[in-house]
PDB file of C-alpha atoms in Angstrom:
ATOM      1  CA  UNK A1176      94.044 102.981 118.187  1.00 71.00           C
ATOM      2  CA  UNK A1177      90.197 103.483 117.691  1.00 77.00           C
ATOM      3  CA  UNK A1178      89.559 103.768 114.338  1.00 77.00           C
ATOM      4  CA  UNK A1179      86.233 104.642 112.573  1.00 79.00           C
ATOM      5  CA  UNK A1180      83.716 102.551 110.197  1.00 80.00           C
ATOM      6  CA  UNK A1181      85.183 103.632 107.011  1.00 80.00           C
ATOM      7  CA  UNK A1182      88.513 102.990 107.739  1.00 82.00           C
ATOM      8  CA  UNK A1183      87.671  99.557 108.698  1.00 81.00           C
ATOM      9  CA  UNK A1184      86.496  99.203 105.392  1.00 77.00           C
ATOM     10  CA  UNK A1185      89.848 100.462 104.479  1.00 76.00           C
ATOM     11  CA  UNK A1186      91.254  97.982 106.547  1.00 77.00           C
ATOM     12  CA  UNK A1187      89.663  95.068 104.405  1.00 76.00           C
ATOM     13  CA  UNK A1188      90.716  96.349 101.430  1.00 74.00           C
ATOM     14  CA  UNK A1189      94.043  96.937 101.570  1.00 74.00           C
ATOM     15  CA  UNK A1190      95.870  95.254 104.670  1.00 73.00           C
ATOM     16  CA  UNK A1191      97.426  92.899 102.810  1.00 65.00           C
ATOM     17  CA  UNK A1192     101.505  91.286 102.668  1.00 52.00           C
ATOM     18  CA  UNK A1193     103.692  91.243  99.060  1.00 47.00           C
ATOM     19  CA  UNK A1194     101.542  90.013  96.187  1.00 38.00           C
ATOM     20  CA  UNK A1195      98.154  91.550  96.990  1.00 44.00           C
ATOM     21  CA  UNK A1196      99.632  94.223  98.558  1.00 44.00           C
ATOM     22  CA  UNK A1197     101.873  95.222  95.590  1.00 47.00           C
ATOM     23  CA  UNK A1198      99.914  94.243  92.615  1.00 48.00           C
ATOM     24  CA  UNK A1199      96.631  96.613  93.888  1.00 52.00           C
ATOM     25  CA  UNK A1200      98.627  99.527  92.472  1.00 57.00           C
ATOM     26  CA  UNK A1201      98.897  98.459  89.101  1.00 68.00           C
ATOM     27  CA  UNK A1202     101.811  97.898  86.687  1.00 77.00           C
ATOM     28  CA  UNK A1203     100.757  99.156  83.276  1.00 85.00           C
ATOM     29  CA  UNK A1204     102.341 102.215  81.502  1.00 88.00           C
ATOM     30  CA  UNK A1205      99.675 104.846  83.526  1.00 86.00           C
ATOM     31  CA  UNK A1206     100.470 103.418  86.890  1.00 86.00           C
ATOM     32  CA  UNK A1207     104.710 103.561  85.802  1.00 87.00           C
ATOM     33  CA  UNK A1208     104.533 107.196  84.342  1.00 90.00           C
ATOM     34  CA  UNK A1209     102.533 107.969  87.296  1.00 89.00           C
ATOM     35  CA  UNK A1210     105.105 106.210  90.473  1.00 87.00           C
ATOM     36  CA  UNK A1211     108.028 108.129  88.323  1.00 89.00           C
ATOM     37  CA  UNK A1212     106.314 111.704  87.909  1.00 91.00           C
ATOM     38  CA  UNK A1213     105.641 111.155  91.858  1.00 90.00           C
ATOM     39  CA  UNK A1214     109.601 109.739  92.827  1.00 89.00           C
ATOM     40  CA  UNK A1215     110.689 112.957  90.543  1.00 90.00           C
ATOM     41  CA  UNK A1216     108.439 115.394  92.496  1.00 91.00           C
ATOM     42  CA  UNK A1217     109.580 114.371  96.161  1.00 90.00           C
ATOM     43  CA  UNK A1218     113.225 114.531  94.988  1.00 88.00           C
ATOM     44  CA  UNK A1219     112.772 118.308  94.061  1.00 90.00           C
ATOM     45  CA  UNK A1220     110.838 119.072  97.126  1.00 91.00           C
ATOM     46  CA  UNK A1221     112.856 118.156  99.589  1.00 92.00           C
ATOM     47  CA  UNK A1222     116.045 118.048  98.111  1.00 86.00           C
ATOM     48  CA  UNK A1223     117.453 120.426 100.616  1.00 86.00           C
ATOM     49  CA  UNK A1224     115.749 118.644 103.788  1.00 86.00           C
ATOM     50  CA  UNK A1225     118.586 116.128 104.593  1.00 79.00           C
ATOM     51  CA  UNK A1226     118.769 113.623 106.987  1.00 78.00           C
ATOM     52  CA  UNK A1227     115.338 114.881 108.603  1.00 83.00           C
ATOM     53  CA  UNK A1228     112.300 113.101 108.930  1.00 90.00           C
ATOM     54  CA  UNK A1229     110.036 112.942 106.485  1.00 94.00           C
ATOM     55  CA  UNK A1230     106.121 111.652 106.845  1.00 95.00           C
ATOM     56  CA  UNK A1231     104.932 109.373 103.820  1.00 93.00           C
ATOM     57  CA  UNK A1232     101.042 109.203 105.271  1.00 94.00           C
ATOM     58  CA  UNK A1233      99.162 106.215 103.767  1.00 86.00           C
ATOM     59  CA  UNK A1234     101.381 103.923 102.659  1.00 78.00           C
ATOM     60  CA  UNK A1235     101.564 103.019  99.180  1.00 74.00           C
ATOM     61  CA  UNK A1236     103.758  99.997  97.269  1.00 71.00           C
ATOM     62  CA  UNK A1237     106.860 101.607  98.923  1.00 74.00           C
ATOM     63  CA  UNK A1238     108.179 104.068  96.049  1.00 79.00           C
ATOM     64  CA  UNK A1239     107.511 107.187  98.094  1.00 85.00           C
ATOM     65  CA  UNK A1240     109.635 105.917 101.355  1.00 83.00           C
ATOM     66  CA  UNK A1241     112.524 104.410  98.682  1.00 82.00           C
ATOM     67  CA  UNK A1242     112.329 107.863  96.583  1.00 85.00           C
ATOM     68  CA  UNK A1243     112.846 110.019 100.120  1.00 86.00           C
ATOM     69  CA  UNK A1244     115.746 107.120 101.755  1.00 83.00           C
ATOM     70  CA  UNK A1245     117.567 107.573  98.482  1.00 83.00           C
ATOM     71  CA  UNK A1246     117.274 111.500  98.374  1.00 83.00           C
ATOM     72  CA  UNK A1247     119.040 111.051 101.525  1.00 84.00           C
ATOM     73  CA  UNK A1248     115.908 112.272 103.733  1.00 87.00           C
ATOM     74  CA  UNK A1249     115.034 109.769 106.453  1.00 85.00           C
ATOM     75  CA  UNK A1250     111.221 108.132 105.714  1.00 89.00           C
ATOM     76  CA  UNK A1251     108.721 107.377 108.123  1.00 91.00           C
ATOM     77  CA  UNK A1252     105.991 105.668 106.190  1.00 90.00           C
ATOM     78  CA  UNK A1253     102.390 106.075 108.559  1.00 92.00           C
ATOM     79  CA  UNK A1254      99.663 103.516 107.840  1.00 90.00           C
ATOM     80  CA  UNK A1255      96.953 101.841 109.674  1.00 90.00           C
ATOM     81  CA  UNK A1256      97.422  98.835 108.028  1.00 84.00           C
ATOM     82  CA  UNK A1257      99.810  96.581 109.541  1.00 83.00           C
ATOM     83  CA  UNK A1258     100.121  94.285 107.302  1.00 79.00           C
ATOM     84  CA  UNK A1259     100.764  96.634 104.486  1.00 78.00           C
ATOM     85  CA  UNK A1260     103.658  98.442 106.579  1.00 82.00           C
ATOM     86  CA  UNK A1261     105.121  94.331 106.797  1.00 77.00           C
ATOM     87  CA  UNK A1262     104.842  94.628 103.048  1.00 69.00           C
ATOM     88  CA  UNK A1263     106.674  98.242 102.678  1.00 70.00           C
ATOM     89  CA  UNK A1264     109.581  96.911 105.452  1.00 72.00           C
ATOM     90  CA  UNK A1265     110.434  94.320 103.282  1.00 71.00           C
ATOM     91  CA  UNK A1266     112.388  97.171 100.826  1.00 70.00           C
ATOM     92  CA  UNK A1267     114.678  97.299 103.438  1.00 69.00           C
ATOM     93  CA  UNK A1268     114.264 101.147 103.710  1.00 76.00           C
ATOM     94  CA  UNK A1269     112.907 104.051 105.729  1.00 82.00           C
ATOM     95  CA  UNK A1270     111.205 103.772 109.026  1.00 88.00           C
ATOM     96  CA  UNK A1271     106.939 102.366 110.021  1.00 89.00           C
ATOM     97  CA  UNK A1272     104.948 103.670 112.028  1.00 92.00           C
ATOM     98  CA  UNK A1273     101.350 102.098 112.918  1.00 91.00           C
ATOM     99  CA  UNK A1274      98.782 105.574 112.856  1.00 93.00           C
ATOM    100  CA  UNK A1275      96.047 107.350 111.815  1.00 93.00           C
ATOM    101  CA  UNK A1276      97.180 110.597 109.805  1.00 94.00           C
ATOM    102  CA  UNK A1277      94.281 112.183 112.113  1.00 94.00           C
ATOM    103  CA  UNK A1278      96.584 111.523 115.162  1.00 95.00           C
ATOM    104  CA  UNK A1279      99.921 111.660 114.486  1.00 96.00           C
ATOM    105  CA  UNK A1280     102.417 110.371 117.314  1.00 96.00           C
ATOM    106  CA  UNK A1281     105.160 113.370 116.733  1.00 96.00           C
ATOM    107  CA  UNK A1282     105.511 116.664 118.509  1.00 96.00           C
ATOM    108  CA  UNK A1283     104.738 119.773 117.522  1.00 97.00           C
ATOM    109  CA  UNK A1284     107.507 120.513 114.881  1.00 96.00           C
ATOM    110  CA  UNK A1285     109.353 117.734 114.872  1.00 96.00           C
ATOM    111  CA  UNK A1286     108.905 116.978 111.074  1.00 96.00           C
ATOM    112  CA  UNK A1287     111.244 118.203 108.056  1.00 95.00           C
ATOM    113  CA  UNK A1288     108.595 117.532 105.447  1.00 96.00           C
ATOM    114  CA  UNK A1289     105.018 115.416 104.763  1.00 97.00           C
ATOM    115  CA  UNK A1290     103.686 113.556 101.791  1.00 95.00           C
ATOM    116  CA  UNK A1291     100.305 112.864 101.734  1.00 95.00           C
ATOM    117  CA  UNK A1292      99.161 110.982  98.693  1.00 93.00           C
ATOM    118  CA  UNK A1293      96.081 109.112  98.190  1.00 89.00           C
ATOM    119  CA  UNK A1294      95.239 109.323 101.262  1.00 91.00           C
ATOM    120  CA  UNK A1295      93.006 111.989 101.921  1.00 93.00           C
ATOM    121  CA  UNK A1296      89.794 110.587  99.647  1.00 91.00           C
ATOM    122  CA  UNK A1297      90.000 107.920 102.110  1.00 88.00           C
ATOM    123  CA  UNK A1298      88.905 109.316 105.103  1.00 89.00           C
ATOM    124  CA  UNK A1299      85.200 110.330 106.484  1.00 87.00           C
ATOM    125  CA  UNK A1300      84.092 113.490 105.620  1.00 86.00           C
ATOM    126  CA  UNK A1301      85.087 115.137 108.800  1.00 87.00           C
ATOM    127  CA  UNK A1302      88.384 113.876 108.663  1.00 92.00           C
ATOM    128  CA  UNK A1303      90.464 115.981 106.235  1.00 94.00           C
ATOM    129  CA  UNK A1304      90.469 119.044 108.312  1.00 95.00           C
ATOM    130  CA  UNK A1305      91.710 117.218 111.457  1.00 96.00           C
ATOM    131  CA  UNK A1306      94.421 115.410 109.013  1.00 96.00           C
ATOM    132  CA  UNK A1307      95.756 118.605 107.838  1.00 97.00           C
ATOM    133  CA  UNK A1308      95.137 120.312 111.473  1.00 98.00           C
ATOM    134  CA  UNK A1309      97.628 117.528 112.556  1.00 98.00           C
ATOM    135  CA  UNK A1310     100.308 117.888 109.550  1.00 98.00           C
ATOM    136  CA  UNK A1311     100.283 121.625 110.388  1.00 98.00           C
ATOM    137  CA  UNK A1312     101.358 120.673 113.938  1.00 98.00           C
ATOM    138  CA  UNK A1313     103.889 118.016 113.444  1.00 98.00           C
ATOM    139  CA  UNK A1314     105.609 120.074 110.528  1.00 97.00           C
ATOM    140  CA  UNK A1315     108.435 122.227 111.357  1.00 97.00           C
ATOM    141  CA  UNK A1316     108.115 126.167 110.224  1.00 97.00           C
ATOM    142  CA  UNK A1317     109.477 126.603 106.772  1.00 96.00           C
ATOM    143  CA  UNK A1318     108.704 123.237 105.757  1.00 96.00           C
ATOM    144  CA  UNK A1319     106.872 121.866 102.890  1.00 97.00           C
ATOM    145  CA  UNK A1320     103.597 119.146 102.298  1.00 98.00           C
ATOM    146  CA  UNK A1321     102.616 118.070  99.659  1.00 97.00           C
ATOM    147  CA  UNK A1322      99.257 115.927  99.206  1.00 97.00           C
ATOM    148  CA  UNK A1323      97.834 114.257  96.019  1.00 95.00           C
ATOM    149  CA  UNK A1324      94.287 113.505  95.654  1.00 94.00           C
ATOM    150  CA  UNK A1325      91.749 112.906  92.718  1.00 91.00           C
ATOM    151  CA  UNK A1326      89.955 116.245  91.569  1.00 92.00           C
ATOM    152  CA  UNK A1327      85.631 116.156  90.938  1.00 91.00           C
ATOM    153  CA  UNK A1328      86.192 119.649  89.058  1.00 88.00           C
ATOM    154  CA  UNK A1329      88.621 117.414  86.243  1.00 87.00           C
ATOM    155  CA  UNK A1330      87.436 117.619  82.658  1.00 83.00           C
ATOM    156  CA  UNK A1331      87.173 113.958  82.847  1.00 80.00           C
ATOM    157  CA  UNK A1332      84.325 113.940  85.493  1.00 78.00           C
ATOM    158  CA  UNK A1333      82.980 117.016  84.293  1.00 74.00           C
ATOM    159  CA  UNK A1334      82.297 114.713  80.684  1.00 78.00           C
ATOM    160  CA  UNK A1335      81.002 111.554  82.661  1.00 72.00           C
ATOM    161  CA  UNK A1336      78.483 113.834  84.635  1.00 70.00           C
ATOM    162  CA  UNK A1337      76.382 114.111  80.981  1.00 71.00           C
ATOM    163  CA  UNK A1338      76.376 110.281  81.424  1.00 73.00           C
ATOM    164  CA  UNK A1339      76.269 109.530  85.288  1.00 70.00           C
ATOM    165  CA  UNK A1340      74.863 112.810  87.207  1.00 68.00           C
ATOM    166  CA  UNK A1341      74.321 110.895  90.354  1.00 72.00           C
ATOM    167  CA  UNK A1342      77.891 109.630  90.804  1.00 69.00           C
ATOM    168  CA  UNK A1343      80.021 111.205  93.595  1.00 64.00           C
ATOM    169  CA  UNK A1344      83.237 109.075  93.592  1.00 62.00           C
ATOM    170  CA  UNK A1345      85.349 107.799  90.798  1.00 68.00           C
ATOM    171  CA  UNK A1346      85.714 104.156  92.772  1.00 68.00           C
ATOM    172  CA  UNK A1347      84.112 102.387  95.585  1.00 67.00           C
ATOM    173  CA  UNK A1348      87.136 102.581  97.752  1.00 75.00           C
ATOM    174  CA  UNK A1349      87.365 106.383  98.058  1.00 79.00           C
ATOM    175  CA  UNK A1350      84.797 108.309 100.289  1.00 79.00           C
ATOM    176  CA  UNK A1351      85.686 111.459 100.123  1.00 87.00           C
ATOM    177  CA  UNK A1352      86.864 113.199  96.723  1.00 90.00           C
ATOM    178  CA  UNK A1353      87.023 116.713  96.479  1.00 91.00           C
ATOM    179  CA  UNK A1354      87.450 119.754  93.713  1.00 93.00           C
ATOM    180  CA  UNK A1355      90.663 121.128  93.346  1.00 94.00           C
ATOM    181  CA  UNK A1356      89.163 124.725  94.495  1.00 95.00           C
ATOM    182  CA  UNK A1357      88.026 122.758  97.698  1.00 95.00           C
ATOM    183  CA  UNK A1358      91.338 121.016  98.648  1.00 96.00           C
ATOM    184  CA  UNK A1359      93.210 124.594  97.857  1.00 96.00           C
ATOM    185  CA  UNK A1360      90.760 126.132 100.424  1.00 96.00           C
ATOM    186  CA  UNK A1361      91.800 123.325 102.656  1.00 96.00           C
ATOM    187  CA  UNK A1362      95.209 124.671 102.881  1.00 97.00           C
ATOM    188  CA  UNK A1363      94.084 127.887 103.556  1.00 97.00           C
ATOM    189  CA  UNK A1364      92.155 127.195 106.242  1.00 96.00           C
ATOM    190  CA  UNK A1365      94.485 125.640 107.605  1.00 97.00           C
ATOM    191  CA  UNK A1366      97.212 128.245 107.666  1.00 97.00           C
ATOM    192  CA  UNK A1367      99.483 127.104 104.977  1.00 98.00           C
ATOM    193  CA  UNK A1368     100.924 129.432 102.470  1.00 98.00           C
ATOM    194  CA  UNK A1369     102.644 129.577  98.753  1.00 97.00           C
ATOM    195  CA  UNK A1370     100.442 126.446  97.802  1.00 97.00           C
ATOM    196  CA  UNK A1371     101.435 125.727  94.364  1.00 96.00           C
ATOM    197  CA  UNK A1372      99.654 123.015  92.495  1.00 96.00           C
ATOM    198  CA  UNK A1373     100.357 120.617  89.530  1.00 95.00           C
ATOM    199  CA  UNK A1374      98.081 118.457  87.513  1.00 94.00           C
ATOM    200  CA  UNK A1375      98.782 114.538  86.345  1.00 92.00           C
ATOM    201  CA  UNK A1376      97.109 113.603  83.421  1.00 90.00           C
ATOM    202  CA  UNK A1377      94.669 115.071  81.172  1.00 89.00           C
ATOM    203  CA  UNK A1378      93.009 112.871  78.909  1.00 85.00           C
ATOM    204  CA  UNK A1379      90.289 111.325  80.175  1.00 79.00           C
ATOM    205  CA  UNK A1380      90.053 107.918  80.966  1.00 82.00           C
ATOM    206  CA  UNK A1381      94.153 107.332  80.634  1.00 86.00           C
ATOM    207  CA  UNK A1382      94.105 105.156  83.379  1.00 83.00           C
ATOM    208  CA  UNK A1383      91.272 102.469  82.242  1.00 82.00           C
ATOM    209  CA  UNK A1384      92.685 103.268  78.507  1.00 85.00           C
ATOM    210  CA  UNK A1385      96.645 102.230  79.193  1.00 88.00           C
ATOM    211  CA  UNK A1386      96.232  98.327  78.667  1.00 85.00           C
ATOM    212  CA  UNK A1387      94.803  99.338  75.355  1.00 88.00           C
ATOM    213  CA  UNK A1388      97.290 102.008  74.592  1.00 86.00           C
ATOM    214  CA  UNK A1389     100.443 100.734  76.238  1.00 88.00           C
ATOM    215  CA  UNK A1390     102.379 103.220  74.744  1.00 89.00           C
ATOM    216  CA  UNK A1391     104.569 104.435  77.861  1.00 91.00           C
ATOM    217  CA  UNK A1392     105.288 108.267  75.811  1.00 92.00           C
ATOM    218  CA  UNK A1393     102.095 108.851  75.735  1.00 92.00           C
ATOM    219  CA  UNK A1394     101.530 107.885  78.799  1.00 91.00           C
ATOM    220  CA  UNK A1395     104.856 110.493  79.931  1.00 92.00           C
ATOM    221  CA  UNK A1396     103.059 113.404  77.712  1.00 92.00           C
ATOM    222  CA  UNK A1397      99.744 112.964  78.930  1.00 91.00           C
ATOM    223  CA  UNK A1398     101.307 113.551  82.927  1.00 92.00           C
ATOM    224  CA  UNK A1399     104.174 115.895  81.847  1.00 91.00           C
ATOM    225  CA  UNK A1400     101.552 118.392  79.531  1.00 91.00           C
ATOM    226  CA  UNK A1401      99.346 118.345  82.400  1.00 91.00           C
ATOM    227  CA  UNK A1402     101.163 119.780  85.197  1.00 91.00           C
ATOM    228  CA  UNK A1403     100.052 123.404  84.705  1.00 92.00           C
ATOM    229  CA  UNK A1404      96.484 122.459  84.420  1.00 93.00           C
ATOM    230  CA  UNK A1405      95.429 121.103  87.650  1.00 93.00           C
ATOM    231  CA  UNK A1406      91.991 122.317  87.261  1.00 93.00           C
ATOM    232  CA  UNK A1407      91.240 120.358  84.762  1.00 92.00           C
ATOM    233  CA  UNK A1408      93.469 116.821  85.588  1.00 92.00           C
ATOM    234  CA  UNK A1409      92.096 113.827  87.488  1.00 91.00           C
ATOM    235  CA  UNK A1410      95.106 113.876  89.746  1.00 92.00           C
ATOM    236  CA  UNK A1411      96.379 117.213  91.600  1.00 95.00           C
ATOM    237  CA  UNK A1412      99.266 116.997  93.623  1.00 96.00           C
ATOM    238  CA  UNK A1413      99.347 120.490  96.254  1.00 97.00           C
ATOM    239  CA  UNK A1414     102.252 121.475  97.742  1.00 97.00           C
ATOM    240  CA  UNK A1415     102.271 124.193 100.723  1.00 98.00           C
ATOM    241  CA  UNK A1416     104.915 125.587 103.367  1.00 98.00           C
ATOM    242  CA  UNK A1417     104.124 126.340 107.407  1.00 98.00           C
ATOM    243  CA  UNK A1418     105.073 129.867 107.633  1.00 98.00           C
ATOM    244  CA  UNK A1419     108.676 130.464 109.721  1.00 92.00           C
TER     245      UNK A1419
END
């Protein structure tokens, strides 16, 4: 597997075991509203996709995999960090697979259903389109992906741009961000249709703010009010079907 300079960075930053590996993503009242608004949104997408595979690309602490093994779906979580999928295997569910989401190792429609999230800011620029070329592939007709990313249009970043014009990404690890009217036109473009979209979170700064404000309803309102304003939230979450 050749893999390019930025996800080597990548690599360095997040191949890690249990302890690094699970404490990166955070355990305050943002980071818990967030994993259960995320668990809650794969179990109504693919609800009616039973028993058939379903791609978790870019492994996270192992709640998306758990979320679709206990739905009853069959998880295939797709890293290139090794050591990270070690971590996730530990749960004792779903299935790991060693790839780049750029060159997936499935045939053509072979897949019951994708999540993508958090993955996409992390690739080079060129990269998205040949990610989501290579979900469209793998993805049976009729079937659903959904991808979360961070949004540059959000009201937050629209406010910090009086402060920090020159700033392009919200943290060092991400490379690529991108509007929510650019990842929608992603979809398009690649041949996806009835993209629906949802927002997570509102007020700006939640995240930073939560150890401050550890008040875990607010931290519920703040996601749940936000879900039909995905212009405006920090975090979109897209979902799309390949047409029969």
């Amino acid at each position: 597997m050749t893999i390019s300079k930025i996800e080597a960075l990548q690599l360095e930053r997040y191949n890690h075991l249990e302890g690094d590996h699970f404490g990166r993503y955070g355990t305050g009242p943002n980071d818990m509203a967030m994993k259960r608004f995320k668990v809650k949104l794969i179990k109504e997408m693919f609800s009616d996709v039973k028993g058939a595979p379903i791609l978790d690309l870019g492994a996270d602490e192992g709640s998306v995999v758990g979320a679709l093994s206990d739905n009853g779906n069959t998880g295939i979580s797709i890293d290139i960090a090794y050591q990270r999928l070690l971590g996730n295997s530990r749960l004792g569910k779903g299935l790991f697979v060693c790839s780049r989401a750029q060159e997936l190792p499935f045939s053509e429609s072979s897949i019951g259903g994708i999540c993508a999230f958090d993955i996409i800011e992390h690739l080079d620029k060129k990269d998205p389109v040949k990610m989501m070329e290579e979900i469209y592939r793998v993805l049976a007709p009729g079937k659903k992906v959904i991808l979360a990313t961070t949004n540059t249009s959000c009201l937050a970043r629209n406010m910090r741009r009086l402060i920090e014009p020159d700033r392009v990404v919200s943290i060092a690890e991400h490379a690529n961000e991108m509007s929510y009217q650019t990842v929608r036109q992603l979809f398009r473009q690649t041949g996806f249709v009835n993209i629906h979209a949802r927002g997570a979170g509102i007020i700006p700064g939640m995240r930073r703010l939560q150890w401050f404000l550890p008040f875990n309803k607010l931290h519920k309102w703040d996601i749940a009010i936000s879900e039909r304003f995905p212009q405006i939230s920090p975090e979109i979450f897209i979902a799309a079907e390949k047409p029969q």
